[in-house]
mmCIF file of C-alpha atoms in Angstrom:
data_model
loop_
_atom_site.group_PDB
_atom_site.id
_atom_site.type_symbol
_atom_site.label_atom_id
_atom_site.label_comp_id
_atom_site.label_asym_id
_atom_site.label_seq_id
_atom_site.Cartn_x
_atom_site.Cartn_y
_atom_site.Cartn_z
ATOM 1 C CA MET A 1 34.064 42.737 112.547
ATOM 2 C CA ALA A 2 37.366 42.855 110.709
ATOM 3 C CA THR A 3 37.649 45.027 107.658
ATOM 4 C CA SER A 4 38.674 43.310 104.486
ATOM 5 C CA THR A 5 41.751 44.500 102.685
ATOM 6 C CA GLY A 6 39.682 45.817 99.826
ATOM 7 C CA ALA A 7 37.458 47.998 102.004
ATOM 8 C CA LYS A 8 38.249 51.597 102.911
ATOM 9 C CA PRO A 9 37.783 53.085 106.350
ATOM 10 C CA ALA A 10 34.887 55.401 106.890
ATOM 11 C CA ASN A 11 37.192 58.327 107.564
ATOM 12 C CA TRP A 12 39.219 57.766 104.411
ATOM 13 C CA ASN A 13 39.463 60.705 102.033
ATOM 14 C CA LYS A 14 40.847 61.409 98.612
ATOM 15 C CA ALA A 15 43.938 63.162 99.992
ATOM 16 C CA VAL A 16 44.791 60.001 101.856
ATOM 17 C CA GLU A 17 44.140 57.917 98.812
ATOM 18 C CA SER A 18 46.457 60.025 96.651
ATOM 19 C CA ASP A 19 49.288 59.943 99.174
ATOM 20 C CA PRO A 20 51.495 56.901 98.527
ATOM 21 C CA ARG A 21 52.840 57.052 102.066
ATOM 22 C CA VAL A 22 49.479 56.108 103.548
ATOM 23 C CA THR A 23 48.106 52.587 103.135
ATOM 24 C CA PRO A 24 44.677 51.268 103.880
ATOM 25 C CA TRP A 25 45.984 49.041 106.619
ATOM 26 C CA SER A 26 47.833 51.877 108.387
ATOM 27 C CA GLU A 27 46.737 52.135 111.998
ATOM 28 C CA GLU A 28 47.477 55.879 112.044
ATOM 29 C CA ASP A 29 44.711 58.320 112.498
ATOM 30 C CA HIS A 30 43.982 59.537 109.008
ATOM 31 C CA ASP A 31 42.298 62.639 110.366
ATOM 32 C CA GLN A 32 45.797 64.027 111.249
ATOM 33 C CA PRO A 33 47.210 66.640 108.864
ATOM 34 C CA ILE A 34 49.163 65.096 106.060
ATOM 35 C CA PRO A 35 52.651 66.583 105.478
ATOM 36 C CA LYS A 36 52.763 68.856 102.478
ATOM 37 C CA ARG A 37 54.780 67.697 99.563
ATOM 38 C CA PRO A 38 57.740 70.041 98.832
ATOM 39 C CA ARG A 39 56.990 72.329 95.923
ATOM 40 C CA GLY A 40 60.639 73.268 95.077
ATOM 41 C CA ARG A 41 62.734 76.294 96.207
ATOM 42 C CA SER A 42 61.006 79.568 96.888
ATOM 43 C CA VAL A 43 62.164 83.002 95.658
ATOM 44 C CA ARG A 44 63.535 83.694 99.133
ATOM 45 C CA ASP A 45 65.630 80.541 98.999
ATOM 46 C CA TRP A 46 67.120 81.537 95.665
ATOM 47 C CA LEU A 47 67.907 85.027 96.959
ATOM 48 C CA VAL A 48 69.739 83.588 99.958
ATOM 49 C CA LEU A 49 71.716 81.203 97.755
ATOM 50 C CA GLY A 50 72.542 84.021 95.345
ATOM 51 C CA LEU A 51 73.802 86.273 98.122
ATOM 52 C CA ALA A 52 75.880 83.456 99.584
ATOM 53 C CA PHE A 53 77.432 82.772 96.180
ATOM 54 C CA LEU A 54 78.267 86.449 95.698
ATOM 55 C CA LEU A 55 79.835 86.613 99.147
ATOM 56 C CA VAL A 56 82.080 83.639 98.426
ATOM 57 C CA PHE A 57 82.946 85.085 95.016
ATOM 58 C CA TYR A 58 83.992 88.452 96.455
ATOM 59 C CA VAL A 59 86.030 86.850 99.238
ATOM 60 C CA VAL A 60 87.931 84.706 96.732
ATOM 61 C CA ALA A 61 88.395 87.678 94.388
ATOM 62 C CA PHE A 62 89.716 89.801 97.274
ATOM 63 C CA LEU A 63 92.211 87.133 98.297
ATOM 64 C CA VAL A 64 93.431 86.683 94.745
ATOM 65 C CA ALA A 65 93.753 90.452 94.279
ATOM 66 C CA SER A 66 95.607 90.783 97.564
ATOM 67 C CA PHE A 67 98.134 88.055 96.984
ATOM 68 C CA THR A 68 98.815 88.289 93.264
ATOM 69 C CA THR A 69 100.979 90.928 91.646
ATOM 70 C CA THR A 70 99.131 94.092 90.639
ATOM 71 C CA SER A 71 100.102 97.660 89.922
ATOM 72 C CA SER A 72 99.412 100.486 92.339
ATOM 73 C CA THR A 73 98.622 104.096 91.486
ATOM 74 C CA THR A 74 102.287 104.914 91.994
ATOM 75 C CA GLY A 75 103.411 102.329 89.475
ATOM 76 C CA GLU A 76 104.702 99.936 92.112
ATOM 77 C CA SER A 77 103.801 96.258 92.135
ATOM 78 C CA ARG A 78 102.247 94.667 95.180
ATOM 79 C CA GLY A 79 103.270 91.483 96.944
ATOM 80 C CA ASN A 80 102.675 88.110 95.285
ATOM 81 C CA PHE A 81 101.595 85.430 97.733
ATOM 82 C CA PHE A 82 102.127 82.652 95.203
ATOM 83 C CA SER A 83 105.613 83.690 94.140
ATOM 84 C CA LEU A 84 108.752 82.080 95.475
ATOM 85 C CA SER A 85 110.564 85.405 95.803
ATOM 86 C CA GLY A 86 111.186 84.900 99.505
ATOM 87 C CA GLY A 87 109.933 88.316 100.555
ATOM 88 C CA ASP A 88 108.905 91.778 99.422
ATOM 89 C CA ILE A 89 110.491 95.228 99.291
ATOM 90 C CA ALA A 90 108.960 97.953 101.437
ATOM 91 C CA LEU A 91 109.004 101.267 99.574
ATOM 92 C CA ILE A 92 109.084 104.407 101.728
ATOM 93 C CA PRO A 93 109.273 107.675 99.756
ATOM 94 C CA ILE A 94 110.927 110.662 101.457
ATOM 95 C CA HIS A 95 109.970 113.506 99.149
ATOM 96 C CA GLY A 96 110.067 117.204 99.957
ATOM 97 C CA GLU A 97 111.418 119.179 102.862
ATOM 98 C CA ILE A 98 111.916 117.179 106.056
ATOM 99 C CA SER A 99 109.757 118.705 108.752
ATOM 100 C CA SER A 100 107.748 117.981 111.869
ATOM 101 C CA LEU A 101 104.502 117.728 109.873
ATOM 102 C CA THR A 102 103.588 116.353 106.450
ATOM 103 C CA SER A 103 102.210 118.912 104.009
ATOM 104 C CA SER A 104 102.027 119.512 100.268
ATOM 105 C CA SER A 105 105.736 120.361 100.170
ATOM 106 C CA SER A 106 107.159 118.584 103.200
ATOM 107 C CA ILE A 107 107.433 115.153 104.770
ATOM 108 C CA GLY A 108 106.736 114.752 108.480
ATOM 109 C CA TYR A 109 109.262 112.685 110.378
ATOM 110 C CA GLN A 110 106.591 110.797 112.335
ATOM 111 C CA ASP A 111 105.037 109.446 109.136
ATOM 112 C CA VAL A 112 108.414 108.095 108.046
ATOM 113 C CA ILE A 113 109.049 106.583 111.486
ATOM 114 C CA ASN A 114 105.649 104.866 111.454
ATOM 115 C CA ALA A 115 106.329 103.441 107.993
ATOM 116 C CA LEU A 116 109.759 102.152 109.039
ATOM 117 C CA GLU A 117 108.313 100.478 112.110
ATOM 118 C CA ALA A 118 105.461 98.888 110.147
ATOM 119 C CA ALA A 119 107.837 97.539 107.503
ATOM 120 C CA ASP A 120 110.229 96.186 110.118
ATOM 121 C CA ASN A 121 107.379 94.326 111.849
ATOM 122 C CA ASP A 122 105.846 92.956 108.630
ATOM 123 C CA SER A 123 106.886 89.332 108.106
ATOM 124 C CA SER A 124 106.412 89.622 104.323
ATOM 125 C CA ILE A 125 109.083 92.316 104.048
ATOM 126 C CA SER A 126 112.710 91.339 103.483
ATOM 127 C CA VAL A 127 114.282 94.729 102.789
ATOM 128 C CA ILE A 128 113.326 98.414 103.041
ATOM 129 C CA PHE A 129 113.889 100.868 100.174
ATOM 130 C CA LEU A 130 114.022 104.621 100.888
ATOM 131 C CA ASP A 131 113.250 106.667 97.768
ATOM 132 C CA ILE A 132 114.782 110.047 98.643
ATOM 133 C CA ASP A 133 114.110 113.330 96.873
ATOM 134 C CA SER A 134 114.697 116.008 99.490
ATOM 135 C CA PRO A 135 116.789 119.190 99.845
ATOM 136 C CA GLY A 136 116.958 118.661 103.613
ATOM 137 C CA GLY A 137 115.037 120.388 106.345
ATOM 138 C CA SER A 138 114.804 120.523 110.101
ATOM 139 C CA VAL A 139 117.803 119.226 112.035
ATOM 140 C CA VAL A 140 115.604 117.741 114.736
ATOM 141 C CA ALA A 141 113.185 116.088 112.273
ATOM 142 C CA SER A 142 116.072 114.549 110.311
ATOM 143 C CA LYS A 143 117.619 113.174 113.501
ATOM 144 C CA GLN A 144 114.352 111.489 114.498
ATOM 145 C CA ILE A 145 114.311 109.545 111.240
ATOM 146 C CA VAL A 146 118.001 108.642 111.520
ATOM 147 C CA SER A 147 117.487 107.340 115.057
ATOM 148 C CA LYS A 148 114.697 105.055 113.844
ATOM 149 C CA ILE A 149 116.767 103.803 110.900
ATOM 150 C CA ILE A 150 119.472 102.716 113.337
ATOM 151 C CA GLU A 151 116.910 100.728 115.350
ATOM 152 C CA VAL A 152 115.433 98.856 112.373
ATOM 153 C CA GLU A 153 116.687 95.272 112.126
ATOM 154 C CA LYS A 154 115.959 94.659 108.445
ATOM 155 C CA PRO A 155 118.412 95.891 105.792
ATOM 156 C CA ILE A 156 117.682 99.371 104.427
ATOM 157 C CA VAL A 157 118.766 100.617 101.011
ATOM 158 C CA SER A 158 118.441 104.294 100.078
ATOM 159 C CA TRP A 159 118.364 105.803 96.607
ATOM 160 C CA ILE A 160 118.772 109.520 95.931
ATOM 161 C CA GLY A 161 116.868 110.732 92.896
ATOM 162 C CA GLU A 162 116.741 114.430 91.997
ATOM 163 C CA ALA A 163 118.200 115.510 95.325
ATOM 164 C CA GLY A 164 119.331 114.123 98.621
ATOM 165 C CA ALA A 165 121.144 117.074 100.142
ATOM 166 C CA SER A 166 121.954 118.015 103.727
ATOM 167 C CA GLY A 167 119.251 116.420 105.901
ATOM 168 C CA GLY A 168 118.233 114.251 102.933
ATOM 169 C CA TYR A 169 121.780 112.913 102.650
ATOM 170 C CA TYR A 170 122.046 112.608 106.443
ATOM 171 C CA ILE A 171 119.119 110.154 106.380
ATOM 172 C CA ALA A 172 120.611 108.227 103.442
ATOM 173 C CA SER A 173 124.015 107.947 105.125
ATOM 174 C CA ALA A 174 122.469 106.054 108.038
ATOM 175 C CA THR A 175 121.176 103.234 105.789
ATOM 176 C CA ASP A 176 123.025 100.009 105.017
ATOM 177 C CA TYR A 177 123.612 100.784 101.348
ATOM 178 C CA VAL A 178 123.453 104.226 99.693
ATOM 179 C CA MET A 179 122.824 104.704 95.981
ATOM 180 C CA ALA A 180 122.142 107.747 93.825
ATOM 181 C CA ASP A 181 121.590 108.696 90.236
ATOM 182 C CA GLU A 182 124.909 109.893 88.851
ATOM 183 C CA ASP A 183 123.382 113.297 88.045
ATOM 184 C CA SER A 184 121.558 113.734 91.349
ATOM 185 C CA ILE A 185 122.304 116.587 93.750
ATOM 186 C CA THR A 186 123.639 115.354 97.058
ATOM 187 C CA GLY A 187 126.116 116.343 99.759
ATOM 188 C CA SER A 188 125.612 119.915 101.027
ATOM 189 C CA ILE A 189 126.854 118.788 104.423
ATOM 190 C CA GLY A 190 126.236 121.714 106.697
ATOM 191 C CA VAL A 191 123.787 123.599 108.896
ATOM 192 C CA ILE A 192 122.225 126.971 108.187
ATOM 193 C CA SER A 193 119.935 129.455 109.876
ATOM 194 C CA ILE A 194 118.471 132.275 107.789
ATOM 195 C CA GLN A 195 117.116 135.296 109.627
ATOM 196 C CA PRO A 196 115.309 138.065 107.694
ATOM 197 C CA ASN A 197 115.994 141.724 108.436
ATOM 198 C CA LEU A 198 113.024 143.987 107.744
ATOM 199 C CA THR A 199 114.313 147.147 109.394
ATOM 200 C CA GLU A 200 114.893 149.137 106.189
ATOM 201 C CA LEU A 201 111.600 148.031 104.671
ATOM 202 C CA LEU A 202 109.669 149.054 107.771
ATOM 203 C CA GLU A 203 111.388 152.444 107.796
ATOM 204 C CA LYS A 204 110.305 153.078 104.211
ATOM 205 C CA ILE A 205 106.660 152.388 104.933
ATOM 206 C CA GLY A 206 106.732 154.205 108.252
ATOM 207 C CA VAL A 207 106.320 151.263 110.596
ATOM 208 C CA ARG A 208 108.295 150.899 113.820
ATOM 209 C CA MET A 209 108.188 147.850 116.049
ATOM 210 C CA GLU A 210 108.519 148.241 119.798
ATOM 211 C CA THR A 211 109.788 145.260 121.837
ATOM 212 C CA ILE A 212 109.329 144.680 125.557
ATOM 213 C CA LYS A 213 111.538 141.869 126.868
ATOM 214 C CA THR A 214 113.043 140.432 130.031
ATOM 215 C CA GLY A 215 116.586 140.007 128.738
ATOM 216 C CA GLU A 216 118.902 141.380 126.079
ATOM 217 C CA LEU A 217 118.794 138.152 124.047
ATOM 218 C CA LYS A 218 115.102 137.339 124.410
ATOM 219 C CA ASP A 219 114.286 138.605 120.915
ATOM 220 C CA ILE A 220 117.298 137.029 119.249
ATOM 221 C CA GLY A 221 116.649 136.484 115.555
ATOM 222 C CA SER A 222 113.882 139.060 115.401
ATOM 223 C CA PRO A 223 113.418 140.429 111.847
ATOM 224 C CA TYR A 224 112.726 143.884 113.305
ATOM 225 C CA ASN A 225 116.216 144.536 114.693
ATOM 226 C CA GLU A 226 119.789 144.442 113.452
ATOM 227 C CA PHE A 227 121.869 141.505 114.709
ATOM 228 C CA THR A 228 124.248 142.328 117.515
ATOM 229 C CA GLU A 229 127.628 140.616 117.776
ATOM 230 C CA GLU A 230 126.493 138.827 120.905
ATOM 231 C CA GLU A 231 123.401 137.469 119.158
ATOM 232 C CA ARG A 232 125.517 136.349 116.223
ATOM 233 C CA SER A 233 127.889 134.525 118.557
ATOM 234 C CA VAL A 234 125.059 132.668 120.337
ATOM 235 C CA LEU A 235 123.488 131.432 117.086
ATOM 236 C CA GLN A 236 126.857 130.540 115.576
ATOM 237 C CA THR A 237 127.669 128.340 118.581
ATOM 238 C CA ILE A 238 124.384 126.439 118.225
ATOM 239 C CA ILE A 239 124.930 125.942 114.497
ATOM 240 C CA GLU A 240 128.500 124.722 115.015
ATOM 241 C CA GLU A 241 127.266 122.123 117.536
ATOM 242 C CA ALA A 242 124.678 120.784 115.099
ATOM 243 C CA PHE A 243 127.270 120.752 112.299
ATOM 244 C CA THR A 244 129.814 118.830 114.390
ATOM 245 C CA SER A 245 127.190 116.227 115.253
ATOM 246 C CA PHE A 246 126.234 115.933 111.566
ATOM 247 C CA VAL A 247 129.826 115.397 110.435
ATOM 248 C CA ASN A 248 130.639 112.892 113.187
ATOM 249 C CA ASP A 249 127.543 110.848 112.405
ATOM 250 C CA VAL A 250 128.394 110.691 108.695
ATOM 251 C CA LYS A 251 131.932 109.555 109.573
ATOM 252 C CA THR A 252 130.466 106.814 111.773
ATOM 253 C CA PHE A 253 127.875 105.670 109.241
ATOM 254 C CA ARG A 254 130.383 105.680 106.352
ATOM 255 C CA GLU A 255 133.337 104.327 108.315
ATOM 256 C CA GLY A 256 135.822 102.565 106.090
ATOM 257 C CA LYS A 257 134.209 103.970 102.937
ATOM 258 C CA LEU A 258 135.052 107.686 103.107
ATOM 259 C CA ASN A 259 138.086 109.283 101.519
ATOM 260 C CA ALA A 260 139.074 111.387 104.528
ATOM 261 C CA THR A 261 140.936 114.045 102.572
ATOM 262 C CA LEU A 262 138.218 114.571 99.974
ATOM 263 C CA PHE A 263 135.573 114.502 102.686
ATOM 264 C CA GLU A 264 137.206 117.362 104.585
ATOM 265 C CA ASP A 265 137.317 119.409 101.383
ATOM 266 C CA VAL A 266 133.530 119.286 100.910
ATOM 267 C CA LEU A 267 132.593 120.271 104.454
ATOM 268 C CA ASP A 268 132.103 123.830 103.237
ATOM 269 C CA GLY A 269 128.484 122.973 102.440
ATOM 270 C CA ARG A 270 128.903 122.558 98.685
ATOM 271 C CA ILE A 271 126.514 120.385 96.690
ATOM 272 C CA LEU A 272 127.816 117.359 94.811
ATOM 273 C CA SER A 273 126.728 115.232 91.886
ATOM 274 C CA GLY A 274 126.180 111.517 92.337
ATOM 275 C CA ARG A 275 129.484 110.869 90.584
ATOM 276 C CA GLN A 276 131.392 113.182 92.922
ATOM 277 C CA ALA A 277 129.703 111.700 95.987
ATOM 278 C CA LYS A 278 130.739 108.210 94.843
ATOM 279 C CA ALA A 279 134.384 109.323 94.418
ATOM 280 C CA ILE A 280 134.420 110.690 97.975
ATOM 281 C CA GLY A 281 132.703 107.641 99.436
ATOM 282 C CA LEU A 282 129.541 109.407 100.505
ATOM 283 C CA ILE A 283 127.532 106.819 98.551
ATOM 284 C CA ASP A 284 128.200 103.201 97.614
ATOM 285 C CA GLU A 285 127.076 103.148 94.008
ATOM 286 C CA THR A 286 125.443 105.175 91.258
ATOM 287 C CA GLY A 287 122.621 103.891 89.133
ATOM 288 C CA THR A 288 118.998 104.203 88.113
ATOM 289 C CA ARG A 289 116.087 103.639 90.447
ATOM 290 C CA ALA A 290 115.331 100.285 88.810
ATOM 291 C CA PHE A 291 118.930 99.208 89.340
ATOM 292 C CA ALA A 292 118.755 100.325 92.977
ATOM 293 C CA ILE A 293 115.610 98.244 93.522
ATOM 294 C CA LYS A 294 117.363 95.187 92.101
ATOM 295 C CA LYS A 295 120.265 95.836 94.452
ATOM 296 C CA ALA A 296 117.851 96.066 97.373
ATOM 297 C CA ALA A 297 116.309 92.733 96.372
ATOM 298 C CA GLU A 298 119.773 91.195 96.265
ATOM 299 C CA LEU A 299 120.675 92.480 99.728
ATOM 300 C CA GLY A 300 117.312 91.267 101.017
ATOM 301 C CA GLY A 301 117.878 87.754 99.689
ATOM 302 C CA ILE A 302 114.959 88.018 97.265
ATOM 303 C CA LYS A 303 115.197 85.726 94.249
ATOM 304 C CA GLY A 304 113.484 86.482 90.981
ATOM 305 C CA THR A 305 111.571 89.663 90.194
ATOM 306 C CA PRO A 306 111.064 91.642 93.420
ATOM 307 C CA THR A 307 107.595 92.761 94.434
ATOM 308 C CA ILE A 308 107.063 96.087 96.153
ATOM 309 C CA GLN A 309 104.747 97.240 98.901
ATOM 310 C CA LEU A 310 104.210 100.982 99.307
ATOM 311 C CA PHE A 311 104.282 101.751 103.022
ATOM 312 C CA PHE A 312 103.671 105.462 102.918
ATOM 313 C CA GLU A 313 101.975 107.743 100.422
ATOM 314 C CA ARG A 314 101.155 111.331 101.237
ATOM 315 C CA GLU A 315 97.510 112.194 100.624
ATOM 316 C CA VAL A 316 96.651 115.644 99.312
ATOM 317 C CA THR A 317 93.995 117.195 101.544
ATOM 318 C CA LEU A 318 91.076 119.294 100.371
ATOM 319 C CA ARG A 319 92.563 122.278 102.151
ATOM 320 C CA GLU A 320 95.809 121.892 100.187
ATOM 321 C CA LEU A 321 93.887 121.709 96.931
ATOM 322 C CA LEU A 322 91.831 124.812 97.744
ATOM 323 C CA PHE A 323 94.655 126.941 99.071
ATOM 324 C CA GLY A 324 97.505 125.553 96.970
ATOM 325 C CA ALA A 325 97.262 128.364 94.414
ATOM 326 C CA GLY A 326 97.368 131.016 97.120
ATOM 327 C CA ALA A 327 100.330 129.361 98.778
ATOM 328 C CA SER A 328 102.205 129.252 95.466
ATOM 329 C CA ILE A 329 101.653 132.972 94.939
ATOM 330 C CA GLY A 330 102.835 133.690 98.469
ATOM 331 C CA GLU A 331 105.936 131.576 98.016
ATOM 332 C CA GLY A 332 106.699 133.402 94.779
ATOM 333 C CA ILE A 333 106.538 136.770 96.503
ATOM 334 C CA VAL A 334 108.751 135.572 99.326
ATOM 335 C CA SER A 335 111.221 134.081 96.873
ATOM 336 C CA SER A 336 111.400 137.319 94.865
ATOM 337 C CA LEU A 337 112.136 139.310 98.001
ATOM 338 C CA ASN A 338 114.476 136.575 99.236
ATOM 339 C CA GLN A 339 113.123 137.131 102.720
ATOM 340 C CA LYS A 340 110.944 135.206 105.100
ATOM 341 C CA ALA A 341 109.450 137.141 107.980
ATOM 342 C CA GLU A 342 109.199 134.948 111.057
ATOM 343 C CA SER A 343 109.596 135.627 114.743
ATOM 344 C CA ASN A 344 111.096 132.265 115.770
ATOM 345 C CA THR A 345 114.640 131.212 115.086
ATOM 346 C CA SER A 346 114.956 127.948 113.138
ATOM 347 C CA ILE A 347 118.020 125.901 112.309
ATOM 348 C CA GLU A 348 117.934 123.638 109.297
ATOM 349 C CA ALA A 349 120.187 120.996 107.842
ATOM 350 C CA LYS A 350 120.408 122.526 104.370
#
């Protein structure tokens, strides 16, 4: 017998009756589970949405911070992605004595080379700015940096602050444009090797050093013996070779800019002010650091206010912090005695 439309099936229940999706004439089996009506978002859902929102927020904030102009701990501004400057300036500080390793008082040549290479390969960089404050240092270390400067394709501008003498000036001379503060200390074109002589001191305290060697010159430069004429001649020859190379390189780098007569007069190793260096042609221009940065931007084709990216910043290690005081005391004692006891001979561009 057919069921009338007003009648309810025997297996009908109140859940079915309250569900608008089920009708009395439905041929479905009403004993099947009825889908649960959504009750809104759970706490877990809100947590997931919140985390997703935070992730997007931090990504956007990071991008904005990366590409807009900000100030670094060194006071330099970072690159601005939205500016129409046409490129950034790579800042590479060369502060302290030029050496094979970077320390609290020296700059390692490999760190400078790595920074130069990174800046040259960075598409956002238009020009490289060397901020030099160095009395010089190792001949070999200085030459490594100069060799890399020659290889770099992007224009390089150097600025000498407090000092850019000897090896410091050697590095500056290899750049495309050399600037210095008019009161800076520069020049000091020469090579020196300082060897301590402790013989009299050791005699006073009753100490005698015995040396066993395979040849007469094996202990050349030893602080425990007086220099012989032969030893002096050997070291002098090496120093003269390094000096000749230094002078010839400066002549090549500054070709057409040097006053030959004045240049020959200062090859006695004297230091010069920025003004004097400009008169000789050792530098292109005097000016402040800010002026030098503007000049770098101009040579790099950057329009508007230049933005700066710091490509190398020496980090002070815990060891340097802990032993810095001791090192300062030691350096003071050495300076007062004007002697430095060391067994190996070193030649420096100072």
